[in-house]
mmCIF file of C-alpha atoms in Angstrom:
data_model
loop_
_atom_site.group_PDB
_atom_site.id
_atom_site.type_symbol
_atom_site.label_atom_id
_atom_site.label_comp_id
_atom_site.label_asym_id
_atom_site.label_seq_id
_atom_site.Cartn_x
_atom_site.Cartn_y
_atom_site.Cartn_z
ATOM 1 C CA UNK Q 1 0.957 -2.448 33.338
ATOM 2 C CA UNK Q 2 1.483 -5.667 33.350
ATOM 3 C CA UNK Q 3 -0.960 -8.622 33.062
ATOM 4 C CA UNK Q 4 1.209 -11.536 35.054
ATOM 5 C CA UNK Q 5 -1.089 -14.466 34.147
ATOM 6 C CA UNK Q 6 -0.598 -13.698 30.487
ATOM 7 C CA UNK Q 7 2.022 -16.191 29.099
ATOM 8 C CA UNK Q 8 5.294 -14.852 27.851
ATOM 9 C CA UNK Q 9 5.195 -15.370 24.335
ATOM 10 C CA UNK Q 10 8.992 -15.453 22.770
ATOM 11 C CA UNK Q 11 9.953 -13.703 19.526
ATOM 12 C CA UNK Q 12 12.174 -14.005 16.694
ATOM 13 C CA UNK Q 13 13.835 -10.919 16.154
ATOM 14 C CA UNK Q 14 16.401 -9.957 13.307
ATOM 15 C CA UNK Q 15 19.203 -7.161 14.183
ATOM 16 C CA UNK Q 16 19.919 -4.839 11.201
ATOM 17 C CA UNK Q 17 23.036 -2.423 12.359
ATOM 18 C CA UNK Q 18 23.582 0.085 9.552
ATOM 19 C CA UNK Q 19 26.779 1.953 9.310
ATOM 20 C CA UNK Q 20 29.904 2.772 7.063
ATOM 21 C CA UNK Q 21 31.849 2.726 9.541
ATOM 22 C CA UNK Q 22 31.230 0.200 12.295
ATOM 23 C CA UNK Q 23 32.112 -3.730 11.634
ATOM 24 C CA UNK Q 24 30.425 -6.779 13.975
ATOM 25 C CA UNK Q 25 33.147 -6.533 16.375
ATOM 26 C CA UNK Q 26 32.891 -3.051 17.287
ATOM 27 C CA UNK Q 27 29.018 -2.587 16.679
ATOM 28 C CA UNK Q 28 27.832 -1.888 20.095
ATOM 29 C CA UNK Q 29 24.725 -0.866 19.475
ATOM 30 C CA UNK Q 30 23.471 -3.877 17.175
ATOM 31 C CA UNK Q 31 25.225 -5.920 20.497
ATOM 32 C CA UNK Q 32 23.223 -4.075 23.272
ATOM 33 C CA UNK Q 33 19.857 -4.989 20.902
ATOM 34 C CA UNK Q 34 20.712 -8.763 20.216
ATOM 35 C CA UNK Q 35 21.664 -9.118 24.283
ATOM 36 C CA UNK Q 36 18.587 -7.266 25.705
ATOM 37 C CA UNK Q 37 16.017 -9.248 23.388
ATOM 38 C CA UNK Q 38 17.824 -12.636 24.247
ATOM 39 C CA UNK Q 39 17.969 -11.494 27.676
ATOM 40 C CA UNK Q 40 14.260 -10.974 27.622
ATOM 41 C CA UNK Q 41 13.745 -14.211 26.461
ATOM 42 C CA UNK Q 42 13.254 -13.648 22.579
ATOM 43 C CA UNK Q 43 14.877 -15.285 20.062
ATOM 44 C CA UNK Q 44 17.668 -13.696 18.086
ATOM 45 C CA UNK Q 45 16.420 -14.858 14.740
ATOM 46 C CA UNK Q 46 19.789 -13.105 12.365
ATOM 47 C CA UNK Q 47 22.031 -10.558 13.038
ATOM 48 C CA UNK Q 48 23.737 -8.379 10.148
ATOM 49 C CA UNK Q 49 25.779 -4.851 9.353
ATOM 50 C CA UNK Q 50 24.871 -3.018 6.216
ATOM 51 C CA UNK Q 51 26.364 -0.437 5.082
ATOM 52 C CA UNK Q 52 24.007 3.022 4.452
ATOM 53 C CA UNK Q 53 22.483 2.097 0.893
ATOM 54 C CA UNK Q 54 19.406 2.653 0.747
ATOM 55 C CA UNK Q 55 19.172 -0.433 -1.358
ATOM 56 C CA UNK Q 56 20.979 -2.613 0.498
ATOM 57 C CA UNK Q 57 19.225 -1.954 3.418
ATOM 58 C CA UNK Q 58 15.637 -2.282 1.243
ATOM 59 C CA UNK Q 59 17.282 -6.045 0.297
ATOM 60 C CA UNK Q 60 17.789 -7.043 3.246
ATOM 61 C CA UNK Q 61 14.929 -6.223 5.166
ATOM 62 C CA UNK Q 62 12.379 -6.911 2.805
ATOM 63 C CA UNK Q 63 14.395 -10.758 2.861
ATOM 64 C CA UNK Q 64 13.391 -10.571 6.693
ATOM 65 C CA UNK Q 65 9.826 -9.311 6.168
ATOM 66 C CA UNK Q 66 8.917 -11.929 3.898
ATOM 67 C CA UNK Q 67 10.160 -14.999 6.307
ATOM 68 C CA UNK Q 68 7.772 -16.338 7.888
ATOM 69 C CA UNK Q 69 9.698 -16.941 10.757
ATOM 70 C CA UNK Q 70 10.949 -13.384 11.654
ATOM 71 C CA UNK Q 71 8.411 -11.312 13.285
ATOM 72 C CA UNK Q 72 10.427 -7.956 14.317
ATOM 73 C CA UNK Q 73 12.745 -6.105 12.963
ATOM 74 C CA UNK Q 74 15.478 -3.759 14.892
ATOM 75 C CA UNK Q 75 17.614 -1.426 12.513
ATOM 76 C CA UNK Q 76 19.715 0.791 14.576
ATOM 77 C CA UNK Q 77 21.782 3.803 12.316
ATOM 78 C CA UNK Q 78 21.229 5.562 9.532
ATOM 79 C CA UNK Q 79 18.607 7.529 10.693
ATOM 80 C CA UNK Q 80 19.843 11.267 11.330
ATOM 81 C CA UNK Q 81 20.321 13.831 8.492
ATOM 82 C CA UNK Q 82 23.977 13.398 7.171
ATOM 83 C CA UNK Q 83 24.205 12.749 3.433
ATOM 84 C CA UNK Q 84 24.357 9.197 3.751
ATOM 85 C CA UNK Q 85 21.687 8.291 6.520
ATOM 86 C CA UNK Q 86 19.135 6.738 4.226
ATOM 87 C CA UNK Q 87 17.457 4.432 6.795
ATOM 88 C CA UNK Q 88 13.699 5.704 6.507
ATOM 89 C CA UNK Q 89 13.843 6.190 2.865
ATOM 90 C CA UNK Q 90 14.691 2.659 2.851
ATOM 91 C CA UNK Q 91 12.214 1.668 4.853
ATOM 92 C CA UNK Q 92 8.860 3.355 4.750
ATOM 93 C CA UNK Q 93 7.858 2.344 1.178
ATOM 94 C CA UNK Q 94 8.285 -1.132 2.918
ATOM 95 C CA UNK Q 95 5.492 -0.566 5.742
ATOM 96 C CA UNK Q 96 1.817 -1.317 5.296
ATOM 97 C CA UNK Q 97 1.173 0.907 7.813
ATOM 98 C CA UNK Q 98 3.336 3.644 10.425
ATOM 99 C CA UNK Q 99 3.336 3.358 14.383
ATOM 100 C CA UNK Q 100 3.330 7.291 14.757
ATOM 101 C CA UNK Q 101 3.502 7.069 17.809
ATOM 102 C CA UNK Q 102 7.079 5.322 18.316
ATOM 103 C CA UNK Q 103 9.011 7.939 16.261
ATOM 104 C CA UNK Q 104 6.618 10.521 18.978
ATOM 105 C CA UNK Q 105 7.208 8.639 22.100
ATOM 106 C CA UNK Q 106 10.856 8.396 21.587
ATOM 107 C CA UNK Q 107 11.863 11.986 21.259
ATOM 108 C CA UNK Q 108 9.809 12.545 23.989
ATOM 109 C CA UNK Q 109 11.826 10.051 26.209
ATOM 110 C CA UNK Q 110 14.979 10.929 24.006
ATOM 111 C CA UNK Q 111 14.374 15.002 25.007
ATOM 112 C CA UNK Q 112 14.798 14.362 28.619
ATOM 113 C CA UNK Q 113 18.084 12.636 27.975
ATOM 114 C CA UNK Q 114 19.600 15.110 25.044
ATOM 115 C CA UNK Q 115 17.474 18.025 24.933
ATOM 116 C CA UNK Q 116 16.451 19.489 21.957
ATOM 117 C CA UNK Q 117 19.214 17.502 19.485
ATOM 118 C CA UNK Q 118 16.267 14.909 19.625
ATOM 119 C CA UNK Q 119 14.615 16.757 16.974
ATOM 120 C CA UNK Q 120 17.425 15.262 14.503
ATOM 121 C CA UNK Q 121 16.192 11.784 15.414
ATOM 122 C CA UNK Q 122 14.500 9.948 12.674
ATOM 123 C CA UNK Q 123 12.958 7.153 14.613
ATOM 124 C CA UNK Q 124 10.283 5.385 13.003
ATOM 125 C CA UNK Q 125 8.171 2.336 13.327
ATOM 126 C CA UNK Q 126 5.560 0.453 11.205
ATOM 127 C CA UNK Q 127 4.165 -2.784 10.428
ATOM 128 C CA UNK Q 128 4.702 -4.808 7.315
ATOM 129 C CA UNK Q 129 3.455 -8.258 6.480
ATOM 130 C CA UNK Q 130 3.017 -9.081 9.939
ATOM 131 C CA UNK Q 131 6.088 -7.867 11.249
ATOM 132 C CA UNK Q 132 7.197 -4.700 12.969
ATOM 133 C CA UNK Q 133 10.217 -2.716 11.705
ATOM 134 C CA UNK Q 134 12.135 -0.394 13.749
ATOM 135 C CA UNK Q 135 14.293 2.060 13.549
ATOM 136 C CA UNK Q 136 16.500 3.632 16.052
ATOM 137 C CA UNK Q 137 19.996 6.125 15.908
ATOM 138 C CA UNK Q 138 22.925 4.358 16.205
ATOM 139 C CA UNK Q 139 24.110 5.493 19.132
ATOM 140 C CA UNK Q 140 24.006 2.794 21.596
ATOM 141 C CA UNK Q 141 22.216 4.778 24.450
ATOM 142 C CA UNK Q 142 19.132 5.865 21.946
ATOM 143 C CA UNK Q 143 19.278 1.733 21.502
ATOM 144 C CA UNK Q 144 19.580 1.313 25.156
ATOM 145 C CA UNK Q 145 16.282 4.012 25.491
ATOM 146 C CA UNK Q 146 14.306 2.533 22.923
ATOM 147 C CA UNK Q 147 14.816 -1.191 24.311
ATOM 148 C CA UNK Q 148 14.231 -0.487 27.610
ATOM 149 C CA UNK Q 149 11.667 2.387 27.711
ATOM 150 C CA UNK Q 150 9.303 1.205 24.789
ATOM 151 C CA UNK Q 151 10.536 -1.948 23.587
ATOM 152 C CA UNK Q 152 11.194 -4.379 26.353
ATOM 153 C CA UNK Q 153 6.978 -3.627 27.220
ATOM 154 C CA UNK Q 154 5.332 -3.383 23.809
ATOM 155 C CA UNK Q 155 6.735 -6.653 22.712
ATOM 156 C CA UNK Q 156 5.898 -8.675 25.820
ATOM 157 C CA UNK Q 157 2.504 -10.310 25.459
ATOM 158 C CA UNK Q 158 2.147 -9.901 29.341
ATOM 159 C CA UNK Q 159 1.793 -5.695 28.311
ATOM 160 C CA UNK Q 160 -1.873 -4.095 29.170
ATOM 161 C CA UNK Q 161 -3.354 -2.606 28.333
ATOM 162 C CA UNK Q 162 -2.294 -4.017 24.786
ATOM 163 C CA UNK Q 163 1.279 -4.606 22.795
ATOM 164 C CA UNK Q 164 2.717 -5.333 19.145
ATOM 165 C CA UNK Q 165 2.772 -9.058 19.657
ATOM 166 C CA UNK Q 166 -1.050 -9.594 18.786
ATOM 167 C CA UNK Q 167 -0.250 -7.470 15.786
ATOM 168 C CA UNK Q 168 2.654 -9.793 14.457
ATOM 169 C CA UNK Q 169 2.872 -13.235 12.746
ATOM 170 C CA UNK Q 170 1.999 -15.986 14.860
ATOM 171 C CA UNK Q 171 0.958 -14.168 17.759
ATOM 172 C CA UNK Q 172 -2.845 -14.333 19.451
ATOM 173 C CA UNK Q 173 -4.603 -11.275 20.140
ATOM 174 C CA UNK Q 174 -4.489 -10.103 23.415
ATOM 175 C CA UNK Q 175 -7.195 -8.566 25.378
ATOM 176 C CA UNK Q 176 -9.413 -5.570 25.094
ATOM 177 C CA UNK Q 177 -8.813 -2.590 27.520
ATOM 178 C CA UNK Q 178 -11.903 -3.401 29.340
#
């Protein structure tokens, strides 16, 4: 529901695509993230491809977590069970705290569009200093789910009940349910 006197309040959002095998030019999903969040009206604040090191990935977004101008974070691959998908190891020690329900609500959306393979999704979500981390498969319809089922709402300020932006850096809170 949404509250259509609330102002819009932009965001600066940082892209994290993680893959071995993809490069900038033929990332699709990191694309279909940076374009729907610019699209929305939020600010695309960096953009980068890691490859899936769990250390690298660490580096880098605890670089984004500690600017004070970056208040999400969108990580797309790494999160399924192959050897090398290292994405949530990388990233929960990170979080002060977990958004349970993300990783819940998007194999729920995610089962009605594959089934029962959604059980091999590792989504997760959780705040840290401020800003909210999230991570998605790489496949560019989970990111096309996740943007536009959960994502596009819950960080628009205009969202009510409530959203993530009175959670983040910068933001005001928004109302109470009442």
């Amino acid at each position: 529901m949404a509250k259509p006197d609330a102002p819009f309040t932009p965001l600066s959002i940082a892209v994290l695509t993680v893959s071995d095998t993809r490069t900038l030019d033929t990332d699709t999903s990191g694309q279909l993230l940076s374009d729907s969040l610019i699209e929305a009206g939020h600010q695309l604040a960096d953009r980068q491809l890691q490859p899936d090191d769990i250390y690298q990935i660490r580096a880098t977004v605890s670089a984004w977590i500690a600017r004070s101008d970056v208040q999400v974070v969108l990580i797309t691959g790494g999160t399924g069970f192959t050897g090398r998908d290292s994405t949530p190891e990388a990233i929960t020690p990170l979080l002060d705290k977990l958004v349970d329900g993300f990783g819940e609500l998007f194999r729920h959306i995610s089962w009605q569009e594959i089934g029962t393979s959604t059980l091999q999704s590792r989504a997760l979500a959780g705040l840290a200093n401020r800003t909210l981390v999230v991570c998605v498969p790489g496949s560019t319809n989970a990111c096309r789910t996740a943007w536009t089922k959960i994502l596009q709402e819950q960080l628009d300020a205009r969202t009510r009940p409530c959203n993530f932006v009175q959670h983040l850096g910068s933001a005001e809170l928004c109302d109470s349910r009442a």
